[in-house]
């Protein structure tokens, strides 16, 4: 049994915790940017395959006070690394240090690598390791002189679903797009519209959720090459995931003014295997209209920071406010970093939530 950590973007920890509870995990500990829980090798396979909003699944290997390099070396060496890493394992150490006496990250990485090797020398009774086997990425994290050592089981981040080779000018991470959908009260019985769909990420993630398609179903994870991982675990999880897929006749509607980015959106939907459920149309939002009496809008419009200028962004936000006025039964969920959004929109949101799109602080405004 391991102590596992699902890392997340700041602001969506509770959403990831809710996902874990739905998967059957209890005794969750929620901190900034992570959710900690207990699990075994099968749980590593389940969480990597099924979690939509987590960034990575890490194994926590040790935590201790380290005010000196000797503390760091001895604390690291005391861990039985041979329990997880084979004699030919390729060890890569990354690190970070916040408010700690040991502030030189390269030095900390070097010391941790040396301590791991010394520990493995003692276990394997050899003096040299070829490092030509499976990859093991170890992270040394120092926070207020407390050292935490973790091992990454995921490899490329969990947002790498495998369907998005290309993206628009200001792409939204798949994990954040899934979080926007999960925070809303949208369900597959209702039409979902994204009037600023870009490369289609929100609609694709919503369709994967509606059809219960595991986000990691069509990719591999770095831990699959580890000797301690039974390959049957991932095969079992994938087989179960394939059998859990639902079908829905619902159409998702995406609009954008850019033909080029719409071609990318269609390619992404095709690669995700759900293109028949999503319609993408070229439309300037200033000309947007609909006869649907009841609809959900989940969207990540231009902020005026990465794309678009402030005047055009203000006009778009005013138009969104007019849409809500004319369609009061519609529910709108809008992610933006624009500080005066509610004022321009013309109405205070029923709810809002602070989220981060990359390093940009945003608010998720919810009009119910």
mmCIF file of C-alpha atoms in Angstrom, residues 18-304:
data_model
loop_
_atom_site.group_PDB
_atom_site.id
_atom_site.type_symbol
_atom_site.label_atom_id
_atom_site.label_comp_id
_atom_site.label_asym_id
_atom_site.label_seq_id
_atom_site.Cartn_x
_atom_site.Cartn_y
_atom_site.Cartn_z
ATOM 1 C CA UNK A 18 -14.944 14.616 -5.427
ATOM 2 C CA UNK A 19 -13.739 12.524 -8.353
ATOM 3 C CA UNK A 20 -11.704 10.337 -6.000
ATOM 4 C CA UNK A 21 -14.697 9.828 -3.711
ATOM 5 C CA UNK A 22 -16.776 8.792 -6.719
ATOM 6 C CA UNK A 23 -14.072 6.230 -7.546
ATOM 7 C CA UNK A 24 -14.415 4.854 -4.007
ATOM 8 C CA UNK A 25 -11.534 6.476 -2.126
ATOM 9 C CA UNK A 26 -11.999 7.730 1.444
ATOM 10 C CA UNK A 27 -9.792 9.420 4.049
ATOM 11 C CA UNK A 28 -8.730 12.106 1.616
ATOM 12 C CA UNK A 29 -6.454 14.924 2.726
ATOM 13 C CA UNK A 30 -6.842 18.122 0.700
ATOM 14 C CA UNK A 31 -4.003 20.660 0.555
ATOM 15 C CA UNK A 32 -3.039 23.420 -1.857
ATOM 16 C CA UNK A 33 -2.485 21.795 -5.231
ATOM 17 C CA UNK A 34 -2.885 18.201 -4.094
ATOM 18 C CA UNK A 35 -5.126 15.487 -2.645
ATOM 19 C CA UNK A 36 -3.475 12.700 -0.623
ATOM 20 C CA UNK A 37 -4.929 9.199 -0.186
ATOM 21 C CA UNK A 38 -3.935 5.545 0.190
ATOM 22 C CA UNK A 39 -3.785 3.010 -2.620
ATOM 23 C CA UNK A 40 -1.943 0.093 -4.208
ATOM 24 C CA UNK A 41 -0.665 -0.666 -7.720
ATOM 25 C CA UNK A 42 -4.200 -1.241 -9.046
ATOM 26 C CA UNK A 43 -5.281 2.119 -7.613
ATOM 27 C CA UNK A 44 -2.395 3.788 -9.445
ATOM 28 C CA UNK A 45 -3.762 2.338 -12.681
ATOM 29 C CA UNK A 46 -7.345 3.368 -11.858
ATOM 30 C CA UNK A 47 -6.495 6.952 -10.924
ATOM 31 C CA UNK A 48 -4.200 7.572 -13.880
ATOM 32 C CA UNK A 49 -6.853 6.222 -16.244
ATOM 33 C CA UNK A 50 -9.958 7.834 -14.740
ATOM 34 C CA UNK A 51 -9.134 11.160 -13.078
ATOM 35 C CA UNK A 52 -10.187 14.072 -15.284
ATOM 36 C CA UNK A 53 -8.949 17.043 -13.253
ATOM 37 C CA UNK A 54 -5.710 15.804 -11.657
ATOM 38 C CA UNK A 55 -2.307 16.663 -13.175
ATOM 39 C CA UNK A 56 -0.337 13.634 -11.971
ATOM 40 C CA UNK A 57 -0.397 10.670 -9.600
ATOM 41 C CA UNK A 58 2.649 10.597 -7.330
ATOM 42 C CA UNK A 59 3.862 8.072 -4.769
ATOM 43 C CA UNK A 60 4.957 9.742 -1.524
ATOM 44 C CA UNK A 61 8.175 8.047 -0.393
ATOM 45 C CA UNK A 62 9.281 10.072 2.600
ATOM 46 C CA UNK A 63 9.021 13.316 4.542
ATOM 47 C CA UNK A 64 11.584 14.655 7.016
ATOM 48 C CA UNK A 65 13.213 17.839 8.286
ATOM 49 C CA UNK A 66 16.241 18.950 6.269
ATOM 50 C CA UNK A 67 18.052 22.106 7.329
ATOM 51 C CA UNK A 68 21.442 20.947 6.036
ATOM 52 C CA UNK A 69 22.679 18.990 3.030
ATOM 53 C CA UNK A 70 23.697 16.198 5.406
ATOM 54 C CA UNK A 71 20.084 16.029 6.719
ATOM 55 C CA UNK A 72 18.862 15.785 3.139
ATOM 56 C CA UNK A 73 21.402 13.109 2.221
ATOM 57 C CA UNK A 74 20.761 10.894 5.258
ATOM 58 C CA UNK A 75 16.959 11.296 5.088
ATOM 59 C CA UNK A 76 16.958 10.281 1.432
ATOM 60 C CA UNK A 77 19.403 7.422 1.897
ATOM 61 C CA UNK A 78 17.267 5.962 4.724
ATOM 62 C CA UNK A 79 14.483 5.171 2.227
ATOM 63 C CA UNK A 80 14.629 1.661 0.718
ATOM 64 C CA UNK A 81 14.717 2.732 -2.932
ATOM 65 C CA UNK A 82 15.387 -0.823 -4.111
ATOM 66 C CA UNK A 83 11.805 -1.696 -3.118
ATOM 67 C CA UNK A 84 10.625 0.285 -6.147
ATOM 68 C CA UNK A 85 13.568 1.026 -8.448
ATOM 69 C CA UNK A 86 15.331 -1.896 -10.185
ATOM 70 C CA UNK A 87 19.110 -1.995 -10.554
ATOM 71 C CA UNK A 88 18.894 -0.694 -14.141
ATOM 72 C CA UNK A 89 16.320 2.047 -13.385
ATOM 73 C CA UNK A 90 16.934 5.420 -15.064
ATOM 74 C CA UNK A 91 16.679 7.956 -12.220
ATOM 75 C CA UNK A 92 15.832 11.577 -12.969
ATOM 76 C CA UNK A 93 15.598 14.023 -10.043
ATOM 77 C CA UNK A 94 13.695 17.321 -10.189
ATOM 78 C CA UNK A 95 13.121 19.743 -7.348
ATOM 79 C CA UNK A 96 11.710 22.891 -5.841
ATOM 80 C CA UNK A 97 12.432 24.859 -2.669
ATOM 81 C CA UNK A 98 10.177 27.365 -0.903
ATOM 82 C CA UNK A 99 11.100 29.263 2.278
ATOM 83 C CA UNK A 100 13.835 26.742 3.147
ATOM 84 C CA UNK A 101 17.464 26.995 4.213
ATOM 85 C CA UNK A 102 18.366 24.648 1.367
ATOM 86 C CA UNK A 103 17.433 27.011 -1.438
ATOM 87 C CA UNK A 104 19.756 25.797 -4.206
ATOM 88 C CA UNK A 105 17.562 23.389 -6.142
ATOM 89 C CA UNK A 106 20.361 22.006 -8.384
ATOM 90 C CA UNK A 107 22.443 21.175 -5.297
ATOM 91 C CA UNK A 108 19.462 19.470 -3.645
ATOM 92 C CA UNK A 109 18.787 17.434 -6.779
ATOM 93 C CA UNK A 110 22.419 16.322 -6.946
ATOM 94 C CA UNK A 111 22.468 15.282 -3.270
ATOM 95 C CA UNK A 112 19.192 13.355 -3.556
ATOM 96 C CA UNK A 113 20.466 11.481 -6.634
ATOM 97 C CA UNK A 114 23.701 10.618 -4.828
ATOM 98 C CA UNK A 115 21.804 9.422 -1.730
ATOM 99 C CA UNK A 116 19.467 7.241 -3.838
ATOM 100 C CA UNK A 117 22.455 5.637 -5.552
ATOM 101 C CA UNK A 118 24.175 5.016 -2.193
ATOM 102 C CA UNK A 119 21.000 3.410 -0.827
ATOM 103 C CA UNK A 120 20.709 1.175 -3.895
ATOM 104 C CA UNK A 121 24.401 0.223 -3.721
ATOM 105 C CA UNK A 122 23.769 -1.087 -0.226
ATOM 106 C CA UNK A 123 20.682 -3.040 -1.320
ATOM 107 C CA UNK A 124 21.986 -4.460 -4.603
ATOM 108 C CA UNK A 125 25.607 -4.962 -3.453
ATOM 109 C CA UNK A 126 27.012 -3.347 -6.596
ATOM 110 C CA UNK A 127 29.056 -0.180 -7.177
ATOM 111 C CA UNK A 128 27.685 0.905 -10.565
ATOM 112 C CA UNK A 129 24.245 1.105 -12.186
ATOM 113 C CA UNK A 130 23.710 1.193 -15.984
ATOM 114 C CA UNK A 131 20.501 3.306 -15.827
ATOM 115 C CA UNK A 132 19.325 1.846 -19.140
ATOM 116 C CA UNK A 133 15.984 0.583 -17.856
ATOM 117 C CA UNK A 134 12.577 2.168 -17.111
ATOM 118 C CA UNK A 135 12.381 5.820 -16.061
ATOM 119 C CA UNK A 136 11.822 6.969 -12.473
ATOM 120 C CA UNK A 137 11.261 10.695 -11.951
ATOM 121 C CA UNK A 138 11.876 11.629 -8.309
ATOM 122 C CA UNK A 139 10.939 15.061 -6.990
ATOM 123 C CA UNK A 140 12.521 16.653 -3.941
ATOM 124 C CA UNK A 141 10.205 19.331 -2.583
ATOM 125 C CA UNK A 142 11.383 21.574 0.258
ATOM 126 C CA UNK A 143 8.835 23.704 2.102
ATOM 127 C CA UNK A 144 9.859 25.512 5.288
ATOM 128 C CA UNK A 145 12.752 23.036 5.757
ATOM 129 C CA UNK A 146 10.515 19.966 5.415
ATOM 130 C CA UNK A 147 11.729 17.684 2.614
ATOM 131 C CA UNK A 148 9.182 15.577 0.718
ATOM 132 C CA UNK A 149 10.264 12.917 -1.767
ATOM 133 C CA UNK A 150 7.797 11.721 -4.382
ATOM 134 C CA UNK A 151 7.879 9.460 -7.433
ATOM 135 C CA UNK A 152 5.874 10.277 -10.561
ATOM 136 C CA UNK A 153 3.762 7.375 -11.897
ATOM 137 C CA UNK A 154 2.192 9.334 -14.761
ATOM 138 C CA UNK A 155 4.873 10.580 -17.146
ATOM 139 C CA UNK A 156 3.496 13.288 -19.455
ATOM 140 C CA UNK A 157 0.779 15.123 -17.479
ATOM 141 C CA UNK A 158 -2.742 13.729 -17.275
ATOM 142 C CA UNK A 159 -4.015 16.579 -19.459
ATOM 143 C CA UNK A 160 -2.292 14.770 -22.341
ATOM 144 C CA UNK A 161 -5.354 12.754 -23.324
ATOM 145 C CA UNK A 162 -3.966 12.028 -26.775
ATOM 146 C CA UNK A 163 -6.606 13.804 -28.854
ATOM 147 C CA UNK A 164 -5.149 17.311 -29.002
ATOM 148 C CA UNK A 165 -2.124 17.553 -31.280
ATOM 149 C CA UNK A 166 -2.877 21.159 -32.100
ATOM 150 C CA UNK A 167 -4.435 24.024 -30.165
ATOM 151 C CA UNK A 168 -5.530 27.612 -30.688
ATOM 152 C CA UNK A 169 -3.705 30.782 -29.660
ATOM 153 C CA UNK A 170 -4.740 30.550 -25.979
ATOM 154 C CA UNK A 171 -5.420 26.864 -25.275
ATOM 155 C CA UNK A 172 -7.281 25.710 -22.196
ATOM 156 C CA UNK A 173 -5.799 22.648 -20.505
ATOM 157 C CA UNK A 174 -7.977 19.552 -20.777
ATOM 158 C CA UNK A 175 -7.936 19.082 -16.991
ATOM 159 C CA UNK A 176 -9.225 22.634 -16.397
ATOM 160 C CA UNK A 177 -11.852 22.253 -19.137
ATOM 161 C CA UNK A 178 -13.105 19.085 -17.419
ATOM 162 C CA UNK A 179 -13.199 20.957 -14.098
ATOM 163 C CA UNK A 180 -15.362 23.712 -15.628
ATOM 164 C CA UNK A 181 -17.856 21.078 -16.755
ATOM 165 C CA UNK A 182 -17.816 19.193 -13.441
ATOM 166 C CA UNK A 183 -18.311 22.394 -11.385
ATOM 167 C CA UNK A 184 -21.412 23.244 -13.417
ATOM 168 C CA UNK A 185 -24.705 21.432 -12.960
ATOM 169 C CA UNK A 186 -24.828 20.516 -16.645
ATOM 170 C CA UNK A 187 -25.877 16.954 -17.443
ATOM 171 C CA UNK A 188 -26.101 15.020 -20.690
ATOM 172 C CA UNK A 189 -29.855 15.658 -20.987
ATOM 173 C CA UNK A 190 -29.175 19.324 -21.766
ATOM 174 C CA UNK A 191 -27.755 21.022 -24.843
ATOM 175 C CA UNK A 192 -24.292 22.479 -24.266
ATOM 176 C CA UNK A 193 -23.006 25.449 -26.260
ATOM 177 C CA UNK A 194 -19.550 27.041 -26.368
ATOM 178 C CA UNK A 195 -19.721 30.271 -28.413
ATOM 179 C CA UNK A 196 -15.913 30.736 -28.179
ATOM 180 C CA UNK A 197 -14.978 27.082 -28.648
ATOM 181 C CA UNK A 198 -11.450 27.531 -30.031
ATOM 182 C CA UNK A 199 -9.911 24.075 -30.450
ATOM 183 C CA UNK A 200 -12.999 22.490 -28.865
ATOM 184 C CA UNK A 201 -11.549 21.382 -25.543
ATOM 185 C CA UNK A 202 -14.551 22.200 -23.298
ATOM 186 C CA UNK A 203 -17.026 20.465 -25.606
ATOM 187 C CA UNK A 204 -14.788 17.424 -26.097
ATOM 188 C CA UNK A 205 -14.257 17.044 -22.342
ATOM 189 C CA UNK A 206 -18.014 17.432 -21.732
ATOM 190 C CA UNK A 207 -18.734 14.748 -24.324
ATOM 191 C CA UNK A 208 -16.192 12.387 -22.722
ATOM 192 C CA UNK A 209 -17.910 12.973 -19.367
ATOM 193 C CA UNK A 210 -21.403 12.438 -20.829
ATOM 194 C CA UNK A 211 -20.334 9.146 -22.396
ATOM 195 C CA UNK A 212 -18.280 8.064 -19.365
ATOM 196 C CA UNK A 213 -15.153 7.682 -21.501
ATOM 197 C CA UNK A 214 -12.078 7.441 -19.263
ATOM 198 C CA UNK A 215 -9.759 10.353 -20.150
ATOM 199 C CA UNK A 216 -6.620 8.177 -19.966
ATOM 200 C CA UNK A 217 -8.066 5.235 -21.887
ATOM 201 C CA UNK A 218 -5.965 5.734 -25.028
ATOM 202 C CA UNK A 219 -2.532 6.542 -23.595
ATOM 203 C CA UNK A 220 0.299 4.909 -21.676
ATOM 204 C CA UNK A 221 1.817 5.871 -18.332
ATOM 205 C CA UNK A 222 5.466 5.774 -17.300
ATOM 206 C CA UNK A 223 4.821 3.318 -14.446
ATOM 207 C CA UNK A 224 3.600 0.654 -16.883
ATOM 208 C CA UNK A 225 7.269 -0.124 -17.581
ATOM 209 C CA UNK A 226 8.095 -0.651 -13.894
ATOM 210 C CA UNK A 227 8.706 -4.254 -12.723
ATOM 211 C CA UNK A 228 6.560 -3.671 -9.601
ATOM 212 C CA UNK A 229 3.514 -2.921 -11.777
ATOM 213 C CA UNK A 230 1.528 -5.953 -12.927
ATOM 214 C CA UNK A 231 0.588 -5.300 -16.595
ATOM 215 C CA UNK A 232 -2.730 -7.025 -15.898
ATOM 216 C CA UNK A 233 -3.690 -4.075 -13.672
ATOM 217 C CA UNK A 234 -3.812 -1.624 -16.562
ATOM 218 C CA UNK A 235 -5.387 -4.154 -18.898
ATOM 219 C CA UNK A 236 -8.090 -4.847 -16.307
ATOM 220 C CA UNK A 237 -8.750 -1.126 -15.790
ATOM 221 C CA UNK A 238 -8.859 -0.407 -19.534
ATOM 222 C CA UNK A 239 -11.144 -3.346 -20.230
ATOM 223 C CA UNK A 240 -13.528 -2.201 -17.499
ATOM 224 C CA UNK A 241 -13.378 1.379 -18.831
ATOM 225 C CA UNK A 242 -14.234 0.256 -22.365
ATOM 226 C CA UNK A 243 -17.233 -1.669 -21.022
ATOM 227 C CA UNK A 244 -18.395 1.404 -19.069
ATOM 228 C CA UNK A 245 -18.769 3.686 -22.100
ATOM 229 C CA UNK A 246 -22.273 5.041 -22.625
ATOM 230 C CA UNK A 247 -23.719 6.414 -25.841
ATOM 231 C CA UNK A 248 -25.673 9.631 -26.071
ATOM 232 C CA UNK A 249 -27.551 11.108 -29.044
ATOM 233 C CA UNK A 250 -26.977 14.605 -27.670
ATOM 234 C CA UNK A 251 -25.399 17.225 -29.941
ATOM 235 C CA UNK A 252 -22.849 19.669 -28.616
ATOM 236 C CA UNK A 253 -22.578 23.019 -30.387
ATOM 237 C CA UNK A 254 -19.342 24.960 -30.833
ATOM 238 C CA UNK A 255 -18.885 28.322 -32.529
ATOM 239 C CA UNK A 256 -15.833 30.384 -33.356
ATOM 240 C CA UNK A 257 -14.929 33.186 -35.734
ATOM 241 C CA UNK A 258 -11.696 31.506 -36.893
ATOM 242 C CA UNK A 259 -11.951 28.875 -39.657
ATOM 243 C CA UNK A 260 -8.433 27.621 -38.977
ATOM 244 C CA UNK A 261 -9.072 26.924 -35.301
ATOM 245 C CA UNK A 262 -12.383 25.240 -36.154
ATOM 246 C CA UNK A 263 -10.531 22.824 -38.431
ATOM 247 C CA UNK A 264 -8.305 21.991 -35.460
ATOM 248 C CA UNK A 265 -11.395 21.497 -33.247
ATOM 249 C CA UNK A 266 -12.879 19.055 -35.759
ATOM 250 C CA UNK A 267 -9.573 17.152 -35.945
ATOM 251 C CA UNK A 268 -9.427 16.942 -32.148
ATOM 252 C CA UNK A 269 -13.008 15.657 -31.903
ATOM 253 C CA UNK A 270 -12.261 13.108 -34.622
ATOM 254 C CA UNK A 271 -9.167 11.886 -32.789
ATOM 255 C CA UNK A 272 -11.151 11.652 -29.533
ATOM 256 C CA UNK A 273 -13.650 9.425 -31.374
ATOM 257 C CA UNK A 274 -16.645 11.683 -30.694
ATOM 258 C CA UNK A 275 -16.863 13.886 -33.793
ATOM 259 C CA UNK A 276 -20.399 12.763 -34.639
ATOM 260 C CA UNK A 277 -21.680 14.290 -31.405
ATOM 261 C CA UNK A 278 -20.224 17.781 -31.806
ATOM 262 C CA UNK A 279 -21.160 20.380 -34.413
ATOM 263 C CA UNK A 280 -18.660 23.171 -35.040
ATOM 264 C CA UNK A 281 -19.795 26.287 -36.911
ATOM 265 C CA UNK A 282 -18.102 29.506 -37.961
ATOM 266 C CA UNK A 283 -19.867 32.449 -36.346
ATOM 267 C CA UNK A 284 -18.942 35.839 -34.964
ATOM 268 C CA UNK A 285 -20.430 35.991 -31.474
ATOM 269 C CA UNK A 286 -21.785 39.470 -32.238
ATOM 270 C CA UNK A 287 -24.168 37.691 -34.623
ATOM 271 C CA UNK A 288 -24.983 34.831 -32.258
ATOM 272 C CA UNK A 289 -28.647 33.922 -31.784
ATOM 273 C CA UNK A 290 -30.632 30.826 -30.917
ATOM 274 C CA UNK A 291 -34.230 29.657 -30.736
ATOM 275 C CA UNK A 292 -33.486 27.060 -28.062
ATOM 276 C CA UNK A 293 -35.560 27.902 -24.955
ATOM 277 C CA UNK A 294 -33.227 26.169 -22.508
ATOM 278 C CA UNK A 295 -29.492 25.766 -22.863
ATOM 279 C CA UNK A 296 -26.173 25.656 -21.021
ATOM 280 C CA UNK A 297 -23.197 27.785 -22.011
ATOM 281 C CA UNK A 298 -19.754 26.855 -20.679
ATOM 282 C CA UNK A 299 -17.063 29.001 -22.222
ATOM 283 C CA UNK A 300 -13.584 30.477 -21.943
ATOM 284 C CA UNK A 301 -13.889 33.713 -23.953
ATOM 285 C CA UNK A 302 -10.954 36.013 -24.814
ATOM 286 C CA UNK A 303 -9.560 37.843 -21.775
ATOM 287 C CA UNK A 304 -7.763 40.692 -23.506
#
